[in-house]
Backbone as a ProteinNet text record, in pm:
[ID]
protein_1_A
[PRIMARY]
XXXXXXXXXXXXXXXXXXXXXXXXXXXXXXXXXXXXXXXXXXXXXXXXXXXXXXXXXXXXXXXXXXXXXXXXXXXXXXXXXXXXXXXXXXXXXXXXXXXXXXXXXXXXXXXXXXXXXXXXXXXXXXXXXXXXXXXXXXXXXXXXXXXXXXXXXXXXXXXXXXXXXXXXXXXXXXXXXXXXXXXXXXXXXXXXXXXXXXXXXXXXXXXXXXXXXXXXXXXXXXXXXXXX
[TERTIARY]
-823.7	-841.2	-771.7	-782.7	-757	-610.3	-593.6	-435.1	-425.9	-342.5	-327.8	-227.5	-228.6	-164.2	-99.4	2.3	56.5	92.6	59.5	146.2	171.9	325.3	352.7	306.1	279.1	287.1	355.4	354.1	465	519.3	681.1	753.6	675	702.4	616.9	745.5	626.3	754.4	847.4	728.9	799.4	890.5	896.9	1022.8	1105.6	1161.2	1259.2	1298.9	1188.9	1263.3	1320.2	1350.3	1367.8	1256.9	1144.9	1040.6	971.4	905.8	869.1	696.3	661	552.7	368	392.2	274.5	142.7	48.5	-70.9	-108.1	48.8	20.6	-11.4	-122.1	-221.6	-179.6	-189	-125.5	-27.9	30.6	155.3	154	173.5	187.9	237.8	230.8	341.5	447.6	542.3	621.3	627	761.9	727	771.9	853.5	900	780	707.8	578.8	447.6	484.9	314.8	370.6	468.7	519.8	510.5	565.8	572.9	376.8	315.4	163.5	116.2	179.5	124	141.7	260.2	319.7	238.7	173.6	108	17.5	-103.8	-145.6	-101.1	2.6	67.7	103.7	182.7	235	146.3	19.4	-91.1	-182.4	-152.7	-274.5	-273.3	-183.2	-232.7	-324.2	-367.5	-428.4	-581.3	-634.2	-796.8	-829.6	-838.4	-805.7	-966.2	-1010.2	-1156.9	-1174.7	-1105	-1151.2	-1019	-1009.6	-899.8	-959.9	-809.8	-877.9	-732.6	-761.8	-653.1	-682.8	-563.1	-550.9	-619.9	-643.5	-709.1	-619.4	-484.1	-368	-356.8	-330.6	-282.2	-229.9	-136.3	-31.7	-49.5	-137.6	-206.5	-318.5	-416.4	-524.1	-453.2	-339.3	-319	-199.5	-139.7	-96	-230.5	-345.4	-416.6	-499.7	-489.7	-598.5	-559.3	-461.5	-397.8	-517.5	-474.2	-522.6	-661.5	-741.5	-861.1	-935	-850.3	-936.2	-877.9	-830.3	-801.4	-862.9	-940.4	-1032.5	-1175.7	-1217.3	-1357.3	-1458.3	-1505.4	-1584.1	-1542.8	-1435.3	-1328.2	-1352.8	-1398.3	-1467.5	-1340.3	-1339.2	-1287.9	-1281.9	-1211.1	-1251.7	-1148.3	-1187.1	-1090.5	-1098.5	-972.6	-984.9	-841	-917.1	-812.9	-690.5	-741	-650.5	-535.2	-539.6	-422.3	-311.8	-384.9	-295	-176.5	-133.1	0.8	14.2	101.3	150.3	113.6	41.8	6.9	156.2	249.9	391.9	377.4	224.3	221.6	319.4	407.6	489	611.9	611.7	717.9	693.1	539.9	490.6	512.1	568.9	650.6	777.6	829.7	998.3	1115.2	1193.3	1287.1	1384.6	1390.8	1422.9	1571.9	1674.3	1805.3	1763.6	1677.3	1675.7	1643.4	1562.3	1510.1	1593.4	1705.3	1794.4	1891.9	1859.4	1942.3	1863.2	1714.1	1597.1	1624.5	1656.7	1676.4	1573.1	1450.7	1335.7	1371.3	1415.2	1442.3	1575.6	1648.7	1703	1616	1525.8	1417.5	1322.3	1321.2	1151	1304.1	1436.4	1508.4	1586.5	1579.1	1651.6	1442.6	1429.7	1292.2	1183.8	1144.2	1014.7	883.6	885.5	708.3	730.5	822.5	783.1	828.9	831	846.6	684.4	629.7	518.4	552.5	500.1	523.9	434.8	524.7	481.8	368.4	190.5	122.6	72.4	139.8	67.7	45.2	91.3	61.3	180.5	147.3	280.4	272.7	380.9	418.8	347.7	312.7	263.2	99.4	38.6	-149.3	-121.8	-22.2	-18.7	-18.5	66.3	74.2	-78.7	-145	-293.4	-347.8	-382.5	-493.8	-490.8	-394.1	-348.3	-376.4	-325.7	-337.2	-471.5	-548.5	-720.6	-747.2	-734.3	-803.6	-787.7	-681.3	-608.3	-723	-765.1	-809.2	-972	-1005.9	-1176.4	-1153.3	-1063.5	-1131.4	-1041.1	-988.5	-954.9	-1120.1	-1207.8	-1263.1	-1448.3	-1399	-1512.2	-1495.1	-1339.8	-1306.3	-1358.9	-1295.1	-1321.1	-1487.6	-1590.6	-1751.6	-1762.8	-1727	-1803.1	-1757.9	-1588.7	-1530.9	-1512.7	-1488.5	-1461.1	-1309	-1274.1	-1149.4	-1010.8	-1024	-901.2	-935.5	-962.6	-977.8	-859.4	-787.7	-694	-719.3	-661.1	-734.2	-545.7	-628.1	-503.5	-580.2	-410.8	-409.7	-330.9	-329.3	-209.3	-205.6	-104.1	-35.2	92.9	148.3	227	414	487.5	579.8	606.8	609.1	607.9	489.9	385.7	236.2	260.5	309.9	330.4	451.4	533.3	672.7	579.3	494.6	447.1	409.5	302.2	215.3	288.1	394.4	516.3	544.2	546.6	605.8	523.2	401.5	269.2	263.8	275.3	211.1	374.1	498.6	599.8	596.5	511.6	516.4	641	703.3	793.9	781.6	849.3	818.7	867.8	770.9	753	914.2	987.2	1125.5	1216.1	1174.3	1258	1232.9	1125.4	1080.7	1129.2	1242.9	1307.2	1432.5	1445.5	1491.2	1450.5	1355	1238.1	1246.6	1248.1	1246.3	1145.6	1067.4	976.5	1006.5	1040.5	1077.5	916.5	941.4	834.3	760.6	632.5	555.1	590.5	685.2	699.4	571.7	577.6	469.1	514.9	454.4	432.9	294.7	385.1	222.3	196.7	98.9	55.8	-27.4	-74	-139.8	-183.4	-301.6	-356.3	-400.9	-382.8	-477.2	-519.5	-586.5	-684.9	-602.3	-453.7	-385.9	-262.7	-187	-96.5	-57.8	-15.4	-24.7	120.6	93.7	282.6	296.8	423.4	483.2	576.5	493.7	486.8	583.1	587.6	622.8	737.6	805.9	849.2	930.9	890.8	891.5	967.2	860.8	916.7	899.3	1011.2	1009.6	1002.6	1062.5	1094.5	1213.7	1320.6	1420	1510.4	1651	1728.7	1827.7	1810	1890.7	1906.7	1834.9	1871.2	1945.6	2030	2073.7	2208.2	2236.4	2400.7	2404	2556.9	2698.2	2654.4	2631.4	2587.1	2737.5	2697.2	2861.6	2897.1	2741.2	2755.6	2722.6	2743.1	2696.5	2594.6	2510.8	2347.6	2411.2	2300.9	2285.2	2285.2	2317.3	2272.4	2132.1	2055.6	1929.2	1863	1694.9	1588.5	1545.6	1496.6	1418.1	1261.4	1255.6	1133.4	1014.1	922.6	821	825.1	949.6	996.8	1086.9	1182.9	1292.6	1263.3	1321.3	1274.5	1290.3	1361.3	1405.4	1528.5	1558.3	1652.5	1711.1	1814.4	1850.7	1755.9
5488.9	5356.7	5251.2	5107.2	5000.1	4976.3	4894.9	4851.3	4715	4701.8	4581.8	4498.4	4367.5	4285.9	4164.9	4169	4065.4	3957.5	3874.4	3760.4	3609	3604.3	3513.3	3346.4	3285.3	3118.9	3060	3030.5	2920	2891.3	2808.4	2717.4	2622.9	2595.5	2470.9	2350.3	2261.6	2159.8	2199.9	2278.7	2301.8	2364.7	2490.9	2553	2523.4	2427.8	2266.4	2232.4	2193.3	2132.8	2176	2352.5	2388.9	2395.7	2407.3	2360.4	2533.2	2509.7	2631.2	2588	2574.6	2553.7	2586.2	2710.3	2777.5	2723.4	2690.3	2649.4	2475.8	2402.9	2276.4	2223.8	2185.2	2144.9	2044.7	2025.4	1937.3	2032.9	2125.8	2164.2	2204.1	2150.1	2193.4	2247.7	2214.7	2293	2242.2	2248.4	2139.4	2167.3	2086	2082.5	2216.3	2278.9	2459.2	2523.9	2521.6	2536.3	2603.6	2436	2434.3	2476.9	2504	2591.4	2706.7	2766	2908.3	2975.7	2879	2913.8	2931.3	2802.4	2782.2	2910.5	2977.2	3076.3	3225.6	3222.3	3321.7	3375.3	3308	3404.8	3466.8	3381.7	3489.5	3596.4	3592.6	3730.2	3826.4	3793.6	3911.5	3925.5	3858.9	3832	3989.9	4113.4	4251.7	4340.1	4276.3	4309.1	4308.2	4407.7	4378.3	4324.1	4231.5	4188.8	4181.3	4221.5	4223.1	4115.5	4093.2	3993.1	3908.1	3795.5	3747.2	3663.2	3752.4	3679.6	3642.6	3480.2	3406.6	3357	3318.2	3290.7	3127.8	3117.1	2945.3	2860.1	2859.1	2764.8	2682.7	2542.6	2484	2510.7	2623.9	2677.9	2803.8	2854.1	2994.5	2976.9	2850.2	2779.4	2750.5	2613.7	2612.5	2676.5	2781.9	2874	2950.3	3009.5	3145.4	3006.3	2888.9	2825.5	2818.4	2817.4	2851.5	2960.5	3070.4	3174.1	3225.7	3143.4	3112.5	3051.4	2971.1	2838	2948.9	2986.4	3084.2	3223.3	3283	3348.8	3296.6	3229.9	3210.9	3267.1	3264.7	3410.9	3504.3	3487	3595.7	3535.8	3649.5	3632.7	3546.2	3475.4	3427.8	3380	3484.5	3458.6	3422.3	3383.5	3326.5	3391.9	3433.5	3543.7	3486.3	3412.9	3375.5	3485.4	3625.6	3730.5	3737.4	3679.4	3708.6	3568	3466.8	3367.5	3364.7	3274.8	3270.3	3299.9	3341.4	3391.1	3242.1	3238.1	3115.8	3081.7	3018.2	3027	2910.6	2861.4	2796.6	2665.7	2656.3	2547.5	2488.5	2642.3	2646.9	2556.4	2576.5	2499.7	2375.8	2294.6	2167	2151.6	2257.4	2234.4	2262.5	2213.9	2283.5	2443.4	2488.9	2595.8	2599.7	2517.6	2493.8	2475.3	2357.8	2332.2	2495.3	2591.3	2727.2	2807.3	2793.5	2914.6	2982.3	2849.4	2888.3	2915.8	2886.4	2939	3105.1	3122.5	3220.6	3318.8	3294.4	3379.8	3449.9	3352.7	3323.6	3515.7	3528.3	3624.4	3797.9	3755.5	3868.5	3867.4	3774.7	3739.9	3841.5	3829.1	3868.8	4043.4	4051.2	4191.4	4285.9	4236.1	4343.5	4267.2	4234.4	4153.4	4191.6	4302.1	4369.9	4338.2	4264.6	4171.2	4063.2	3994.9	3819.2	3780.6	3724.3	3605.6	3489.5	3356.2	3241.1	3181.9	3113.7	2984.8	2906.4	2932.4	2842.9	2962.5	3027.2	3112.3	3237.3	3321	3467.5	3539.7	3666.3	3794.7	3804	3908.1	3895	4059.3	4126.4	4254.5	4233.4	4092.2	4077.4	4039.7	3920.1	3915.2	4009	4128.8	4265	4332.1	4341.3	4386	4318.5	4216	4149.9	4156.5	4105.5	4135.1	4249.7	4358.5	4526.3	4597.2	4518.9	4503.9	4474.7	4347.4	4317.4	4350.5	4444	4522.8	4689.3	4700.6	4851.8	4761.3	4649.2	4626.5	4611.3	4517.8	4477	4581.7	4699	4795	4865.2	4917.2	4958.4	4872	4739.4	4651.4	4716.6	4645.3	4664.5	4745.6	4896.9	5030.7	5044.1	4994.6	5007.9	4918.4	4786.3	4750.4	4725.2	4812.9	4821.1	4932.3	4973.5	5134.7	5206.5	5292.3	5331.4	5318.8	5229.8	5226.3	5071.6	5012	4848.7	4794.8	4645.3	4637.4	4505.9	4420.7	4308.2	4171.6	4077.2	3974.6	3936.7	3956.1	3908.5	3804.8	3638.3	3549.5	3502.7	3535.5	3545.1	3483.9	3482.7	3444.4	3567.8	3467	3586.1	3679.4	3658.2	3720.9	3824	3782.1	3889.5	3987.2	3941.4	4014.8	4137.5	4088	4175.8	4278.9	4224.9	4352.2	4407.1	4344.5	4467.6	4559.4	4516.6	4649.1	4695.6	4650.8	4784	4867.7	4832.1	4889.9	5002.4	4958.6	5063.7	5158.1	5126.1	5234.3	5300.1	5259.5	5362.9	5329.5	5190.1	5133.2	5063.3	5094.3	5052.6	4864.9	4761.6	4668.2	4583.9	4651.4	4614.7	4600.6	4666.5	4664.2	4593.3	4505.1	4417.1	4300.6	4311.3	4178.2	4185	4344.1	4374.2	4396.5	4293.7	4291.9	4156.3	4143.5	3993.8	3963.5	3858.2	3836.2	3708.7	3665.8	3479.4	3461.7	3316.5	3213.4	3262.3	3293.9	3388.6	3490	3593.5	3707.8	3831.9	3922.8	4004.3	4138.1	4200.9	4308.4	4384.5	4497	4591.6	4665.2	4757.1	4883.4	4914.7	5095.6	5115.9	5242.5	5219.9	5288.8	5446.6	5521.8	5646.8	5721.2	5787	5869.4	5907.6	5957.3	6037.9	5910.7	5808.4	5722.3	5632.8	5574.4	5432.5	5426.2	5403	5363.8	5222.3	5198.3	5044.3	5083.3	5011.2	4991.2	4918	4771.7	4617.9	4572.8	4517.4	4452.8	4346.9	4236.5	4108.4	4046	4110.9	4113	3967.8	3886.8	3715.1	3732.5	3825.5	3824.2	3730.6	3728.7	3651.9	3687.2	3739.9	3728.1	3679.1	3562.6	3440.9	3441.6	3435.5	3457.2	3546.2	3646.6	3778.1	3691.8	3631.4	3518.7	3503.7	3481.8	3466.4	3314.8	3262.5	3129.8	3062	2907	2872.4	2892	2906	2938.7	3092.3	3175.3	3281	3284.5	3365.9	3392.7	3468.2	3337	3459.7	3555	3602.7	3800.3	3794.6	3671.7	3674.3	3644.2	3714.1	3653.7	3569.5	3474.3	3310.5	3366.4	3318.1	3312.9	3225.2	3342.8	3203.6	3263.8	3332.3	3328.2	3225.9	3252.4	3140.6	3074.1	2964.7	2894.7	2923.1	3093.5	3137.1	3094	3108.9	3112.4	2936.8	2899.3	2748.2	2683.9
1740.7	1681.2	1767.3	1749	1809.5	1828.5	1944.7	1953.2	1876.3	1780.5	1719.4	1816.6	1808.4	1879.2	1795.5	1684.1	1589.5	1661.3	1648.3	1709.8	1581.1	1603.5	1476.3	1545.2	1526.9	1528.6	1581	1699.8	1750	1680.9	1714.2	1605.1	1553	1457.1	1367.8	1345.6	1305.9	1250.5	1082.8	1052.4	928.6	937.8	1068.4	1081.8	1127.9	1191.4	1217.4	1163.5	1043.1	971.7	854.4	799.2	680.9	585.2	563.2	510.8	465.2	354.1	329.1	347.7	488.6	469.6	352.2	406.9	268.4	333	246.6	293.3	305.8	300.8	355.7	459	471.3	532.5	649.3	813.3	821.2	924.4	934.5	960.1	1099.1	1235.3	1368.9	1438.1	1539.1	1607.9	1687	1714.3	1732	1896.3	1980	2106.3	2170.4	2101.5	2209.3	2151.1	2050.6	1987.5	2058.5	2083.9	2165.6	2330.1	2372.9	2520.3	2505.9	2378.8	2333.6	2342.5	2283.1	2271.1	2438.4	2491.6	2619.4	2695.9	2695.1	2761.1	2711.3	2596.7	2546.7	2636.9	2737.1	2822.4	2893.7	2970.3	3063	2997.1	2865.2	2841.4	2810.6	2803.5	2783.7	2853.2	2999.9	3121.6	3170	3122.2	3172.5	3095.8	2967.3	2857.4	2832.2	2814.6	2805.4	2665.8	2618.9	2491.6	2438.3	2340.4	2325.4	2200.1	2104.9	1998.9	2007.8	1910.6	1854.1	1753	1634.2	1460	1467.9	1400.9	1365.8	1214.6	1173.8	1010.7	1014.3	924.9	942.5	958.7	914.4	913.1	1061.6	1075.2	1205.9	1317.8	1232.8	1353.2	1388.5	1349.7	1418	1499.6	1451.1	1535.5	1691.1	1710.5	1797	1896.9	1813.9	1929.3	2016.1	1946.3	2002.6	2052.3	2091.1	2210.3	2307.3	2380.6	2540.5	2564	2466.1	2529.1	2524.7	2419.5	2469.7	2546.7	2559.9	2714.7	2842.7	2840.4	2947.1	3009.1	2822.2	2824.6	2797.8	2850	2808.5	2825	2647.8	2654.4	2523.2	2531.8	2418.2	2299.9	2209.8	2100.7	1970.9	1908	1827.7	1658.1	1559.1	1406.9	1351.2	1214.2	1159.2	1018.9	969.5	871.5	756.2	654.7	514.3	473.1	493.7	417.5	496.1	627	711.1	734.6	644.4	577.7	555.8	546.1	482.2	344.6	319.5	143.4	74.8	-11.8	-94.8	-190.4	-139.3	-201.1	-334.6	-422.6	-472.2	-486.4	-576.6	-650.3	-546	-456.7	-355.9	-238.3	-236	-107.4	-68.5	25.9	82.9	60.5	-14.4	-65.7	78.1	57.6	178.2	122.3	221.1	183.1	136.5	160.3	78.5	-41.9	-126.9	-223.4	-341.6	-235.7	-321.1	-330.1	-266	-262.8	-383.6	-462.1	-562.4	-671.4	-697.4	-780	-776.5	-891.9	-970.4	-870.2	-896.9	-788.4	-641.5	-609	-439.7	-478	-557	-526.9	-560.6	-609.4	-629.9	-526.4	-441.1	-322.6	-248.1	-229.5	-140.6	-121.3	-275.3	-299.6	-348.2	-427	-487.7	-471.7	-347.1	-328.9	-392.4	-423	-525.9	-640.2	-673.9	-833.6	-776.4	-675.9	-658	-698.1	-813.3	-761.5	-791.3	-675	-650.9	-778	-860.8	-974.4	-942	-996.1	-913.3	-818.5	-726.3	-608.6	-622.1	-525.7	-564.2	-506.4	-563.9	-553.7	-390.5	-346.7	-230.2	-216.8	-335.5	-321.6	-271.5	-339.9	-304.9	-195.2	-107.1	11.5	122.7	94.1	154.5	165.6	58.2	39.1	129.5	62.2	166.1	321.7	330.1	476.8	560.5	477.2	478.5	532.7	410.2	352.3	502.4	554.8	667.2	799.3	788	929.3	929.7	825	857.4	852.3	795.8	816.6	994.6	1030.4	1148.8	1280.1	1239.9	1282	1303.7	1223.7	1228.3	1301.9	1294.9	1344.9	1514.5	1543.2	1668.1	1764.5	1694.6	1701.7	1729	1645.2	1637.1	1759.1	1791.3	1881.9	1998.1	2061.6	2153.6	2175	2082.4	2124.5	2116.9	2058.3	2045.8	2064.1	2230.1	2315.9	2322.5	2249.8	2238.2	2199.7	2293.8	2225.2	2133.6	2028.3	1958	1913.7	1930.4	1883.1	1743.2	1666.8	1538.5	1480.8	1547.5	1466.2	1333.2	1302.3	1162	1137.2	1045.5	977.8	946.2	962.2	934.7	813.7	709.4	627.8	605.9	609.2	627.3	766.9	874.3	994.8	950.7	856.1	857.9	719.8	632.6	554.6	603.1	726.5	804.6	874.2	933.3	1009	910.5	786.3	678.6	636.5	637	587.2	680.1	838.6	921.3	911.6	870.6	864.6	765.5	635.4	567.4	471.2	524.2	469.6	342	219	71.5	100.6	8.7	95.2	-35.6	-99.1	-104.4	-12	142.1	241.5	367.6	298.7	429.4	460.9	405.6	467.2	558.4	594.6	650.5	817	812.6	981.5	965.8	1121.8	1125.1	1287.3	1284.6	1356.5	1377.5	1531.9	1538.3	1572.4	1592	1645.5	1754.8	1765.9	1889.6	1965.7	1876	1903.3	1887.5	1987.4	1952.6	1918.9	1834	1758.6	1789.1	1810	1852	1778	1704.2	1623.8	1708.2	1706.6	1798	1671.5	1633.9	1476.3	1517	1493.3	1518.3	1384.2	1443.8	1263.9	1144.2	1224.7	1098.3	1074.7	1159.7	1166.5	1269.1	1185.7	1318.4	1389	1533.4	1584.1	1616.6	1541.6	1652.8	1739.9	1831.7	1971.2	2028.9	1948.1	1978.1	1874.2	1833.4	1744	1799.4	1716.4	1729.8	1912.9	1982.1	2103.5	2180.3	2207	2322.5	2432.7	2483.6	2611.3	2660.1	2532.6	2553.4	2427.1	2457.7	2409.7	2343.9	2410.8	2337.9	2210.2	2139.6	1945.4	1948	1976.5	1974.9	2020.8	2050.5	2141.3	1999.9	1966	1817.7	1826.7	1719.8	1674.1	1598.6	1600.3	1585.5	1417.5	1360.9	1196	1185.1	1135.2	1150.6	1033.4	1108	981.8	851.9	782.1	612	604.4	521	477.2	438.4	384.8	321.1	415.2	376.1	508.3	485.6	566.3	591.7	540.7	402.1	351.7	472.6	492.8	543.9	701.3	734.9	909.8	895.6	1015.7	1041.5	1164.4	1232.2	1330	1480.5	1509	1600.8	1700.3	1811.8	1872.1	1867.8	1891.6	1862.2	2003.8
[MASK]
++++++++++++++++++++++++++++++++++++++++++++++++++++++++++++++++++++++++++++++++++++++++++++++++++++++++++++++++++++++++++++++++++++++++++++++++++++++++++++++++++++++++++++++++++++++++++++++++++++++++++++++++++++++++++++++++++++

């Protein structure tokens, strides 16, 4: 079966600015953003890349266009299930103001009973997502052929279920993965189980350097904004 190729979203402005983006409309990419996107072919110019499905959102649109004007020719879809988590009521809030919503400590400790007020559970997000990794696993597979590899941009939170999905990992423990701003993630699916390959790989270390605040114990709903 196919090599999956995750790739999260450039930085956005929403992730700048604290923002729990969701499906607000509108949301870009900011200026290390749109470099991070820019830089995306090169990092996959050794790659025979046969499709690329991106989520409809802004910031999955214009990260994966570098790397289509670069491939021209390379087939291109756009697939809702691999969306962002519909964070309903949550959606445009900053993420300080949520932290203390009673919720926000269940999306963090037992995420398969978080659903968003207005949106949806973090368990249908996992599905769908899930759902659309084995359809277009198997499209791939039919009209490339086995050893096909495919780009999928997404979202962080849907990207960190799908590494839990393909570990086999119960999705209470997925917040224990963390994926920055256009990091790539690989799965590489076969008949009986899938391996990762990749995880949330920059090609830069820098986030990994002692920060002058030290990080939360909790994960950045949404993805966090990566290295300073």
């Amino acid at each position: 079966m196919p090599t999956l190729i995750l790739v999260r979203h450039g930085r956005s402005t929403a992730n700048t600015e604290g923002v729990l983006a969701g499906w607000t409309p509108g949301v870009a990419l900011d200026e290390r953003g749109t470099a991070q996107a820019a830089a995306l072919p090169g990092r996959l110019a050794g790659l025979p890349i046969a499709e690329v499905v991106t989520s409809p959102l802004q910031r999955c649109q214009e990260t994966v266009r570098p790397l289509l004007d670069a491939r021209p020719g390379l087939a291109a879809h756009t697939d809702e299930r691999i969306g962002e988590c519909h964070y309903g009521d949550w959606s445009g809030r900053k993420l300080a103001e949520l932290k203390d919503e009673p919720l926000m400590e269940v999306v963090q400790a037992h995420p398969t009973a978080a659903e968003f007020p207005g949106g949806e559970s973090m368990r249908a997000m996992q599905h769908r997502a899930a759902e659309a990794v084995r359809e277009w696993n198997a499209r791939v597979e039919r009209d490339h052929g086995a050893d096909a590899v495919y780009v999928m941009c997404s979202h962080g939170d849907v990207v960190k279920s799908l590494v839990a999905d393909a570990l086999g990992l119960h999705l209470d423990l997925f917040q224990r993965i963390s994926v920055e701003p256009c990091s790539i993630t690989a799965i590489r699916y076969t008949r009986l189980r899938p391996f990762l390959v990749r995880l949330g790989d920059t090609g830069d270390l820098s986030s990994l350097a002692p920060r002058e605040e030290p990080p939360s114990g909790d994960a950045t709903v949404g993805g966090g904004a990566g290295a300073p």
